[in-house]
């Protein structure tokens, strides 16, 4: 079966090469290094990719095009090019390049998560407005100022209690930050300064998720393979998102949605989402955005 698949792919790519050679499409693209058949410019992007891109830019200019497999990528490498991309044409270019695996297997994910939003559509605007009004507005920030002050004082007191001992500052700072987020979203601490609590695995989960997100995928360079998770990437991503991270706030969500739940203070971000009619399937990706 695998041999037939390989032969079929080779025949397909050969056929495409012949068609492209006989009937080339006129495309107004920036200059760039000449791509190889099938693999494009992949062979030119080794370790220290930024170094190789800088060398190419000296030859082809600050705006150049590369072919990564069957995908065309435009690279800007000067302040002028960056300004054009990020400021002048920011609306058209502000979407994220979502993996074809996620688009095929989770076609509605762009409506639930800003990280995986590929364009500025109505769903993106709704989520942005919710974040802006309920998390980052002056009123929202002021209402939680006392809580943030309390968490910082807890950190100071913990550091004072460890006088003369070795401590890892980044872990203490992380615990403080994650507890501020936890109290903003769920009205609870997620981890203590010793690394214990329901959110103790967040740092490791986020580290693994970041590493996986940066991992090149064959299916993104060769979309014809988009139905198969050949590298196990999608399976790993979904395990972290739905199991490792999702389990952190699962119990809190169920408690808030139960008939016996009674507010004991100001509404947190999760309470607000529930009031707006958001389901668990919608709330989980938003929590991952914030974490």
PDB file of C-alpha atoms in Angstrom:
ATOM      1  CA  UNK A   1       0.000   0.000   0.000  1.00  0.00           C
ATOM      2  CA  UNK A   2       2.771   2.438   0.952  1.00  0.00           C
ATOM      3  CA  UNK A   3       4.677   1.576  -2.246  1.00  0.00           C
ATOM      4  CA  UNK A   4       1.581   2.271  -4.362  1.00  0.00           C
ATOM      5  CA  UNK A   5       1.115   5.593  -2.565  1.00  0.00           C
ATOM      6  CA  UNK A   6       4.719   6.626  -3.229  1.00  0.00           C
ATOM      7  CA  UNK A   7       4.468   5.636  -6.904  1.00  0.00           C
ATOM      8  CA  UNK A   8       1.178   7.504  -7.235  1.00  0.00           C
ATOM      9  CA  UNK A   9       2.661  10.654  -5.692  1.00  0.00           C
ATOM     10  CA  UNK A  10       5.706  10.512  -7.966  1.00  0.00           C
ATOM     11  CA  UNK A  11       3.491  10.164 -11.044  1.00  0.00           C
ATOM     12  CA  UNK A  12       1.319  13.063  -9.859  1.00  0.00           C
ATOM     13  CA  UNK A  13       4.275  15.378  -9.214  1.00  0.00           C
ATOM     14  CA  UNK A  14       5.851  14.445 -12.568  1.00  0.00           C
ATOM     15  CA  UNK A  15       2.577  15.195 -14.344  1.00  0.00           C
ATOM     16  CA  UNK A  16       2.308  18.545 -12.558  1.00  0.00           C
ATOM     17  CA  UNK A  17       5.889  19.442 -13.500  1.00  0.00           C
ATOM     18  CA  UNK A  18       5.203  18.719 -17.169  1.00  0.00           C
ATOM     19  CA  UNK A  19       2.004  20.787 -17.150  1.00  0.00           C
ATOM     20  CA  UNK A  20       3.697  23.713 -15.383  1.00  0.00           C
ATOM     21  CA  UNK A  21       6.536  23.619 -17.909  1.00  0.00           C
ATOM     22  CA  UNK A  22       4.219  23.466 -20.941  1.00  0.00           C
ATOM     23  CA  UNK A  23       1.630  25.938 -19.639  1.00  0.00           C
ATOM     24  CA  UNK A  24       3.361  28.277 -17.186  1.00  0.00           C
ATOM     25  CA  UNK A  25       1.076  30.612 -15.235  1.00  0.00           C
ATOM     26  CA  UNK A  26       1.926  34.298 -15.173  1.00  0.00           C
ATOM     27  CA  UNK A  27       2.415  35.207 -11.521  1.00  0.00           C
ATOM     28  CA  UNK A  28       3.574  38.623 -10.365  1.00  0.00           C
ATOM     29  CA  UNK A  29       5.869  37.522  -7.547  1.00  0.00           C
ATOM     30  CA  UNK A  30       8.999  39.110  -6.058  1.00  0.00           C
ATOM     31  CA  UNK A  31      12.331  37.699  -7.244  1.00  0.00           C
ATOM     32  CA  UNK A  32      13.863  34.737  -5.476  1.00  0.00           C
ATOM     33  CA  UNK A  33      16.188  31.756  -5.861  1.00  0.00           C
ATOM     34  CA  UNK A  34      15.234  29.291  -8.572  1.00  0.00           C
ATOM     35  CA  UNK A  35      13.276  26.401  -7.035  1.00  0.00           C
ATOM     36  CA  UNK A  36      14.013  22.747  -7.647  1.00  0.00           C
ATOM     37  CA  UNK A  37      11.288  20.474  -9.027  1.00  0.00           C
ATOM     38  CA  UNK A  38       8.886  19.132  -6.365  1.00  0.00           C
ATOM     39  CA  UNK A  39      10.850  20.289  -3.281  1.00  0.00           C
ATOM     40  CA  UNK A  40      11.226  23.933  -4.325  1.00  0.00           C
ATOM     41  CA  UNK A  41      13.727  25.849  -2.153  1.00  0.00           C
ATOM     42  CA  UNK A  42      13.546  23.516   0.849  1.00  0.00           C
ATOM     43  CA  UNK A  43      17.114  22.356   0.314  1.00  0.00           C
ATOM     44  CA  UNK A  44      18.329  25.935   0.901  1.00  0.00           C
ATOM     45  CA  UNK A  45      16.715  26.278   4.343  1.00  0.00           C
ATOM     46  CA  UNK A  46      18.911  24.423   6.792  1.00  0.00           C
ATOM     47  CA  UNK A  47      19.658  25.137  10.451  1.00  0.00           C
ATOM     48  CA  UNK A  48      19.899  28.837  11.318  1.00  0.00           C
ATOM     49  CA  UNK A  49      17.226  29.608   8.738  1.00  0.00           C
ATOM     50  CA  UNK A  50      17.406  33.346   9.459  1.00  0.00           C
ATOM     51  CA  UNK A  51      21.079  33.382   8.426  1.00  0.00           C
ATOM     52  CA  UNK A  52      20.339  31.706   5.090  1.00  0.00           C
ATOM     53  CA  UNK A  53      17.394  34.041   4.455  1.00  0.00           C
ATOM     54  CA  UNK A  54      19.622  37.068   5.139  1.00  0.00           C
ATOM     55  CA  UNK A  55      22.163  35.775   2.597  1.00  0.00           C
ATOM     56  CA  UNK A  56      19.407  35.271   0.011  1.00  0.00           C
ATOM     57  CA  UNK A  57      18.064  38.783   0.664  1.00  0.00           C
ATOM     58  CA  UNK A  58      21.459  40.281  -0.210  1.00  0.00           C
ATOM     59  CA  UNK A  59      21.122  38.632  -3.631  1.00  0.00           C
ATOM     60  CA  UNK A  60      17.393  38.887  -4.374  1.00  0.00           C
ATOM     61  CA  UNK A  61      16.348  41.975  -2.419  1.00  0.00           C
ATOM     62  CA  UNK A  62      14.381  42.765   0.756  1.00  0.00           C
ATOM     63  CA  UNK A  63      11.183  41.181  -0.616  1.00  0.00           C
ATOM     64  CA  UNK A  64      11.617  37.759  -2.180  1.00  0.00           C
ATOM     65  CA  UNK A  65       9.589  34.653  -2.957  1.00  0.00           C
ATOM     66  CA  UNK A  66      10.455  31.066  -2.038  1.00  0.00           C
ATOM     67  CA  UNK A  67       8.834  27.788  -2.911  1.00  0.00           C
ATOM     68  CA  UNK A  68       8.518  25.343  -0.021  1.00  0.00           C
ATOM     69  CA  UNK A  69       7.321  22.172  -1.664  1.00  0.00           C
ATOM     70  CA  UNK A  70       4.150  23.251  -3.464  1.00  0.00           C
ATOM     71  CA  UNK A  71       3.621  26.391  -1.405  1.00  0.00           C
ATOM     72  CA  UNK A  72       4.820  29.875  -2.226  1.00  0.00           C
ATOM     73  CA  UNK A  73       6.159  31.981   0.647  1.00  0.00           C
ATOM     74  CA  UNK A  74       6.954  35.706   0.482  1.00  0.00           C
ATOM     75  CA  UNK A  75       9.781  36.844   2.783  1.00  0.00           C
ATOM     76  CA  UNK A  76      10.295  40.451   3.872  1.00  0.00           C
ATOM     77  CA  UNK A  77      13.698  41.226   5.378  1.00  0.00           C
ATOM     78  CA  UNK A  78      13.983  45.005   5.716  1.00  0.00           C
ATOM     79  CA  UNK A  79      12.318  47.678   7.842  1.00  0.00           C
ATOM     80  CA  UNK A  80      10.552  49.065   4.765  1.00  0.00           C
ATOM     81  CA  UNK A  81       9.209  45.632   3.795  1.00  0.00           C
ATOM     82  CA  UNK A  82       8.165  44.966   7.399  1.00  0.00           C
ATOM     83  CA  UNK A  83       6.293  48.291   7.510  1.00  0.00           C
ATOM     84  CA  UNK A  84       4.443  47.432   4.302  1.00  0.00           C
ATOM     85  CA  UNK A  85       3.463  44.010   5.671  1.00  0.00           C
ATOM     86  CA  UNK A  86       2.662  44.912   9.288  1.00  0.00           C
ATOM     87  CA  UNK A  87       1.291  48.443   8.886  1.00  0.00           C
ATOM     88  CA  UNK A  88       0.239  49.408   5.371  1.00  0.00           C
ATOM     89  CA  UNK A  89      -1.324  46.045   4.465  1.00  0.00           C
ATOM     90  CA  UNK A  90      -1.869  44.732   7.989  1.00  0.00           C
ATOM     91  CA  UNK A  91      -5.559  43.896   7.502  1.00  0.00           C
ATOM     92  CA  UNK A  92      -4.954  41.697   4.463  1.00  0.00           C
ATOM     93  CA  UNK A  93      -1.911  39.999   6.002  1.00  0.00           C
ATOM     94  CA  UNK A  94      -2.909  39.704   9.670  1.00  0.00           C
ATOM     95  CA  UNK A  95      -4.239  36.139   9.478  1.00  0.00           C
ATOM     96  CA  UNK A  96      -2.223  33.144  10.595  1.00  0.00           C
ATOM     97  CA  UNK A  97      -1.122  30.283   8.383  1.00  0.00           C
ATOM     98  CA  UNK A  98      -3.129  27.480   9.996  1.00  0.00           C
ATOM     99  CA  UNK A  99      -1.866  23.965   9.294  1.00  0.00           C
ATOM    100  CA  UNK A 100      -3.871  22.132   6.650  1.00  0.00           C
ATOM    101  CA  UNK A 101      -4.251  19.264   9.135  1.00  0.00           C
ATOM    102  CA  UNK A 102      -6.169  21.518  11.525  1.00  0.00           C
ATOM    103  CA  UNK A 103      -8.267  22.947   8.697  1.00  0.00           C
ATOM    104  CA  UNK A 104      -9.192  19.457   7.486  1.00  0.00           C
ATOM    105  CA  UNK A 105      -9.790  17.816  10.862  1.00  0.00           C
ATOM    106  CA  UNK A 106     -11.038  20.846  12.842  1.00  0.00           C
ATOM    107  CA  UNK A 107     -12.766  23.004  10.194  1.00  0.00           C
ATOM    108  CA  UNK A 108     -14.508  25.230  12.786  1.00  0.00           C
ATOM    109  CA  UNK A 109     -11.449  25.928  14.953  1.00  0.00           C
ATOM    110  CA  UNK A 110     -10.993  29.402  13.437  1.00  0.00           C
ATOM    111  CA  UNK A 111     -14.294  30.433  15.021  1.00  0.00           C
ATOM    112  CA  UNK A 112     -13.160  29.449  18.520  1.00  0.00           C
ATOM    113  CA  UNK A 113      -9.538  30.486  18.919  1.00  0.00           C
ATOM    114  CA  UNK A 114      -7.626  33.653  18.010  1.00  0.00           C
ATOM    115  CA  UNK A 115      -4.336  31.736  17.741  1.00  0.00           C
ATOM    116  CA  UNK A 116      -5.718  29.617  14.897  1.00  0.00           C
ATOM    117  CA  UNK A 117      -7.609  32.401  13.126  1.00  0.00           C
ATOM    118  CA  UNK A 118      -6.591  32.484   9.475  1.00  0.00           C
ATOM    119  CA  UNK A 119      -8.458  35.704   8.601  1.00  0.00           C
ATOM    120  CA  UNK A 120     -10.175  38.706  10.178  1.00  0.00           C
ATOM    121  CA  UNK A 121     -13.725  37.404   9.781  1.00  0.00           C
ATOM    122  CA  UNK A 122     -16.827  37.998  11.926  1.00  0.00           C
ATOM    123  CA  UNK A 123     -15.829  35.249  14.369  1.00  0.00           C
ATOM    124  CA  UNK A 124     -12.441  36.901  14.903  1.00  0.00           C
ATOM    125  CA  UNK A 125     -14.103  40.276  15.549  1.00  0.00           C
ATOM    126  CA  UNK A 126     -16.491  38.795  18.115  1.00  0.00           C
ATOM    127  CA  UNK A 127     -13.635  37.176  20.045  1.00  0.00           C
ATOM    128  CA  UNK A 128     -11.498  40.321  19.837  1.00  0.00           C
ATOM    129  CA  UNK A 129     -14.344  42.437  21.208  1.00  0.00           C
ATOM    130  CA  UNK A 130     -14.896  40.026  24.100  1.00  0.00           C
ATOM    131  CA  UNK A 131     -11.196  40.056  24.999  1.00  0.00           C
ATOM    132  CA  UNK A 132     -11.059  43.824  24.686  1.00  0.00           C
ATOM    133  CA  UNK A 133     -14.096  44.588  26.831  1.00  0.00           C
ATOM    134  CA  UNK A 134     -13.821  41.834  29.455  1.00  0.00           C
ATOM    135  CA  UNK A 135     -10.050  41.481  29.902  1.00  0.00           C
ATOM    136  CA  UNK A 136      -8.116  44.482  28.618  1.00  0.00           C
ATOM    137  CA  UNK A 137     -10.418  47.492  28.949  1.00  0.00           C
ATOM    138  CA  UNK A 138      -9.597  50.119  31.594  1.00  0.00           C
ATOM    139  CA  UNK A 139     -12.678  49.093  33.565  1.00  0.00           C
ATOM    140  CA  UNK A 140     -11.761  45.385  33.512  1.00  0.00           C
ATOM    141  CA  UNK A 141      -8.133  46.008  34.481  1.00  0.00           C
ATOM    142  CA  UNK A 142      -9.100  48.378  37.284  1.00  0.00           C
ATOM    143  CA  UNK A 143     -11.630  45.916  38.718  1.00  0.00           C
ATOM    144  CA  UNK A 144      -8.884  43.295  39.120  1.00  0.00           C
ATOM    145  CA  UNK A 145      -6.108  45.609  40.327  1.00  0.00           C
ATOM    146  CA  UNK A 146      -6.496  44.508  43.962  1.00  0.00           C
ATOM    147  CA  UNK A 147      -6.207  40.848  42.987  1.00  0.00           C
ATOM    148  CA  UNK A 148      -3.006  41.480  41.021  1.00  0.00           C
ATOM    149  CA  UNK A 149      -1.550  43.434  43.935  1.00  0.00           C
ATOM    150  CA  UNK A 150      -2.365  40.536  46.289  1.00  0.00           C
ATOM    151  CA  UNK A 151      -0.625  37.996  44.051  1.00  0.00           C
ATOM    152  CA  UNK A 152       2.499  40.141  43.761  1.00  0.00           C
ATOM    153  CA  UNK A 153       2.603  40.574  47.555  1.00  0.00           C
ATOM    154  CA  UNK A 154       2.307  36.793  47.965  1.00  0.00           C
ATOM    155  CA  UNK A 155       5.347  36.440  45.711  1.00  0.00           C
ATOM    156  CA  UNK A 156       7.299  39.010  47.745  1.00  0.00           C
ATOM    157  CA  UNK A 157       6.413  37.236  50.998  1.00  0.00           C
ATOM    158  CA  UNK A 158       7.458  33.875  49.548  1.00  0.00           C
ATOM    159  CA  UNK A 159      10.806  35.276  48.408  1.00  0.00           C
ATOM    160  CA  UNK A 160      11.359  36.785  51.862  1.00  0.00           C
ATOM    161  CA  UNK A 161      10.628  33.404  53.471  1.00  0.00           C
ATOM    162  CA  UNK A 162      13.355  31.813  51.321  1.00  0.00           C
ATOM    163  CA  UNK A 163      16.090  34.238  52.360  1.00  0.00           C
ATOM    164  CA  UNK A 164      19.466  32.526  52.126  1.00  0.00           C
ATOM    165  CA  UNK A 165      18.131  29.646  50.010  1.00  0.00           C
ATOM    166  CA  UNK A 166      18.560  28.929  46.314  1.00  0.00           C
ATOM    167  CA  UNK A 167      15.412  29.558  44.280  1.00  0.00           C
ATOM    168  CA  UNK A 168      14.567  29.575  40.575  1.00  0.00           C
ATOM    169  CA  UNK A 169      13.251  33.077  39.916  1.00  0.00           C
ATOM    170  CA  UNK A 170      11.575  32.193  36.612  1.00  0.00           C
ATOM    171  CA  UNK A 171       9.477  29.494  38.309  1.00  0.00           C
ATOM    172  CA  UNK A 172       8.349  31.895  41.045  1.00  0.00           C
ATOM    173  CA  UNK A 173       7.504  34.579  38.474  1.00  0.00           C
ATOM    174  CA  UNK A 174       5.651  32.008  36.370  1.00  0.00           C
ATOM    175  CA  UNK A 175       3.582  30.864  39.358  1.00  0.00           C
ATOM    176  CA  UNK A 176       2.626  34.476  40.075  1.00  0.00           C
ATOM    177  CA  UNK A 177       1.663  35.157  36.457  1.00  0.00           C
ATOM    178  CA  UNK A 178      -0.319  31.941  36.075  1.00  0.00           C
ATOM    179  CA  UNK A 179      -2.210  32.600  39.310  1.00  0.00           C
ATOM    180  CA  UNK A 180      -3.129  36.092  38.139  1.00  0.00           C
ATOM    181  CA  UNK A 181      -4.487  34.488  34.963  1.00  0.00           C
ATOM    182  CA  UNK A 182      -6.201  31.757  36.999  1.00  0.00           C
ATOM    183  CA  UNK A 183      -7.989  34.269  39.217  1.00  0.00           C
ATOM    184  CA  UNK A 184      -8.946  36.386  36.210  1.00  0.00           C
ATOM    185  CA  UNK A 185     -10.482  33.452  34.350  1.00  0.00           C
ATOM    186  CA  UNK A 186     -11.573  30.991  37.063  1.00  0.00           C
ATOM    187  CA  UNK A 187     -11.308  32.861  40.393  1.00  0.00           C
ATOM    188  CA  UNK A 188      -8.757  30.374  41.707  1.00  0.00           C
ATOM    189  CA  UNK A 189      -5.010  29.824  42.034  1.00  0.00           C
ATOM    190  CA  UNK A 190      -3.673  27.233  39.614  1.00  0.00           C
ATOM    191  CA  UNK A 191      -0.305  26.482  41.213  1.00  0.00           C
ATOM    192  CA  UNK A 192       1.660  27.251  44.369  1.00  0.00           C
ATOM    193  CA  UNK A 193       5.264  28.422  44.607  1.00  0.00           C
ATOM    194  CA  UNK A 194       6.444  24.852  45.160  1.00  0.00           C
ATOM    195  CA  UNK A 195       5.006  23.784  41.803  1.00  0.00           C
ATOM    196  CA  UNK A 196       1.937  21.981  43.126  1.00  0.00           C
ATOM    197  CA  UNK A 197      -1.677  22.502  42.065  1.00  0.00           C
ATOM    198  CA  UNK A 198      -4.085  21.839  39.210  1.00  0.00           C
ATOM    199  CA  UNK A 199      -2.017  23.992  36.859  1.00  0.00           C
ATOM    200  CA  UNK A 200       1.381  22.509  37.712  1.00  0.00           C
ATOM    201  CA  UNK A 201       1.754  21.000  34.230  1.00  0.00           C
ATOM    202  CA  UNK A 202       0.938  24.195  32.319  1.00  0.00           C
ATOM    203  CA  UNK A 203       4.560  25.284  31.771  1.00  0.00           C
ATOM    204  CA  UNK A 204       5.576  21.897  30.360  1.00  0.00           C
ATOM    205  CA  UNK A 205       2.411  21.660  28.226  1.00  0.00           C
ATOM    206  CA  UNK A 206       2.948  25.140  26.779  1.00  0.00           C
ATOM    207  CA  UNK A 207       6.610  24.319  26.092  1.00  0.00           C
ATOM    208  CA  UNK A 208       5.640  21.144  24.207  1.00  0.00           C
ATOM    209  CA  UNK A 209       2.878  22.949  22.326  1.00  0.00           C
ATOM    210  CA  UNK A 210       5.232  25.743  21.241  1.00  0.00           C
ATOM    211  CA  UNK A 211       7.819  23.224  20.058  1.00  0.00           C
ATOM    212  CA  UNK A 212       5.221  21.281  18.063  1.00  0.00           C
ATOM    213  CA  UNK A 213       3.735  24.437  16.532  1.00  0.00           C
ATOM    214  CA  UNK A 214       7.170  25.380  15.151  1.00  0.00           C
ATOM    215  CA  UNK A 215       7.807  21.909  13.725  1.00  0.00           C
ATOM    216  CA  UNK A 216       7.669  21.851   9.874  1.00  0.00           C
ATOM    217  CA  UNK A 217       4.907  19.655   8.462  1.00  0.00           C
ATOM    218  CA  UNK A 218       5.118  17.765   5.174  1.00  0.00           C
ATOM    219  CA  UNK A 219       1.381  18.189   4.636  1.00  0.00           C
ATOM    220  CA  UNK A 220       1.726  21.990   4.715  1.00  0.00           C
ATOM    221  CA  UNK A 221       4.312  21.868   1.936  1.00  0.00           C
ATOM    222  CA  UNK A 222       2.515  19.167  -0.039  1.00  0.00           C
ATOM    223  CA  UNK A 223      -1.258  19.729   0.479  1.00  0.00           C
ATOM    224  CA  UNK A 224      -2.114  16.520  -1.383  1.00  0.00           C
ATOM    225  CA  UNK A 225      -1.036  14.687   1.801  1.00  0.00           C
ATOM    226  CA  UNK A 226      -3.436  16.720   3.935  1.00  0.00           C
ATOM    227  CA  UNK A 227      -5.712  13.790   4.807  1.00  0.00           C
ATOM    228  CA  UNK A 228      -2.951  11.885   6.598  1.00  0.00           C
ATOM    229  CA  UNK A 229      -1.213  12.759   9.869  1.00  0.00           C
ATOM    230  CA  UNK A 230       2.048  11.236   8.640  1.00  0.00           C
ATOM    231  CA  UNK A 231       4.232  12.721  11.390  1.00  0.00           C
ATOM    232  CA  UNK A 232       1.746  12.278  14.235  1.00  0.00           C
ATOM    233  CA  UNK A 233       1.656  16.060  14.668  1.00  0.00           C
ATOM    234  CA  UNK A 234      -2.118  16.479  14.854  1.00  0.00           C
ATOM    235  CA  UNK A 235      -2.472  13.649  17.375  1.00  0.00           C
ATOM    236  CA  UNK A 236       0.148  15.204  19.667  1.00  0.00           C
ATOM    237  CA  UNK A 237      -1.318  18.707  19.357  1.00  0.00           C
ATOM    238  CA  UNK A 238      -4.843  17.539  20.178  1.00  0.00           C
ATOM    239  CA  UNK A 239      -3.624  15.476  23.151  1.00  0.00           C
ATOM    240  CA  UNK A 240      -1.969  18.548  24.682  1.00  0.00           C
ATOM    241  CA  UNK A 241      -4.879  20.879  23.890  1.00  0.00           C
ATOM    242  CA  UNK A 242      -7.754  18.600  24.891  1.00  0.00           C
ATOM    243  CA  UNK A 243      -6.176  16.389  27.561  1.00  0.00           C
ATOM    244  CA  UNK A 244      -3.195  18.128  29.199  1.00  0.00           C
ATOM    245  CA  UNK A 245      -4.496  21.713  29.079  1.00  0.00           C
ATOM    246  CA  UNK A 246      -8.213  20.965  28.857  1.00  0.00           C
ATOM    247  CA  UNK A 247      -8.180  18.901  32.055  1.00  0.00           C
ATOM    248  CA  UNK A 248      -6.818  21.877  34.035  1.00  0.00           C
ATOM    249  CA  UNK A 249     -10.064  23.841  33.883  1.00  0.00           C
ATOM    250  CA  UNK A 250     -12.528  20.997  33.161  1.00  0.00           C
ATOM    251  CA  UNK A 251     -13.602  20.582  36.807  1.00  0.00           C
ATOM    252  CA  UNK A 252     -13.899  24.333  37.327  1.00  0.00           C
ATOM    253  CA  UNK A 253     -16.098  24.667  34.238  1.00  0.00           C
ATOM    254  CA  UNK A 254     -18.372  21.837  35.338  1.00  0.00           C
ATOM    255  CA  UNK A 255     -18.689  23.379  38.796  1.00  0.00           C
ATOM    256  CA  UNK A 256     -19.613  26.786  37.367  1.00  0.00           C
ATOM    257  CA  UNK A 257     -22.210  25.242  35.052  1.00  0.00           C
ATOM    258  CA  UNK A 258     -23.899  23.174  37.767  1.00  0.00           C
ATOM    259  CA  UNK A 259     -27.293  24.222  39.152  1.00  0.00           C
ATOM    260  CA  UNK A 260     -25.821  24.459  42.678  1.00  0.00           C
ATOM    261  CA  UNK A 261     -23.162  27.003  41.714  1.00  0.00           C
ATOM    262  CA  UNK A 262     -23.460  30.294  43.608  1.00  0.00           C
ATOM    263  CA  UNK A 263     -21.366  33.393  42.867  1.00  0.00           C
ATOM    264  CA  UNK A 264     -19.097  34.214  45.793  1.00  0.00           C
ATOM    265  CA  UNK A 265     -17.650  37.399  44.345  1.00  0.00           C
ATOM    266  CA  UNK A 266     -17.283  39.390  41.112  1.00  0.00           C
ATOM    267  CA  UNK A 267     -17.791  37.413  37.915  1.00  0.00           C
ATOM    268  CA  UNK A 268     -14.616  36.126  36.307  1.00  0.00           C
ATOM    269  CA  UNK A 269     -13.979  35.717  32.576  1.00  0.00           C
ATOM    270  CA  UNK A 270     -15.425  32.187  32.495  1.00  0.00           C
ATOM    271  CA  UNK A 271     -18.620  33.331  34.225  1.00  0.00           C
ATOM    272  CA  UNK A 272     -19.014  36.020  31.573  1.00  0.00           C
ATOM    273  CA  UNK A 273     -18.509  33.531  28.721  1.00  0.00           C
ATOM    274  CA  UNK A 274     -21.090  31.161  30.231  1.00  0.00           C
ATOM    275  CA  UNK A 275     -23.551  34.063  30.577  1.00  0.00           C
ATOM    276  CA  UNK A 276     -23.020  34.850  26.883  1.00  0.00           C
ATOM    277  CA  UNK A 277     -24.009  31.281  25.977  1.00  0.00           C
ATOM    278  CA  UNK A 278     -20.553  29.887  25.181  1.00  0.00           C
ATOM    279  CA  UNK A 279     -20.280  26.084  25.347  1.00  0.00           C
ATOM    280  CA  UNK A 280     -17.370  24.076  26.783  1.00  0.00           C
ATOM    281  CA  UNK A 281     -16.230  23.381  23.228  1.00  0.00           C
ATOM    282  CA  UNK A 282     -15.941  27.135  22.663  1.00  0.00           C
ATOM    283  CA  UNK A 283     -14.557  28.066  26.093  1.00  0.00           C
ATOM    284  CA  UNK A 284     -11.661  25.565  26.088  1.00  0.00           C
ATOM    285  CA  UNK A 285      -9.855  27.104  23.060  1.00  0.00           C
ATOM    286  CA  UNK A 286     -10.312  30.601  24.523  1.00  0.00           C
ATOM    287  CA  UNK A 287      -8.694  29.474  27.775  1.00  0.00           C
ATOM    288  CA  UNK A 288      -5.759  28.117  25.787  1.00  0.00           C
ATOM    289  CA  UNK A 289      -5.413  31.526  24.114  1.00  0.00           C
ATOM    290  CA  UNK A 290      -5.082  33.221  27.498  1.00  0.00           C
ATOM    291  CA  UNK A 291      -2.698  30.663  28.999  1.00  0.00           C
TER     292      UNK A 291
END
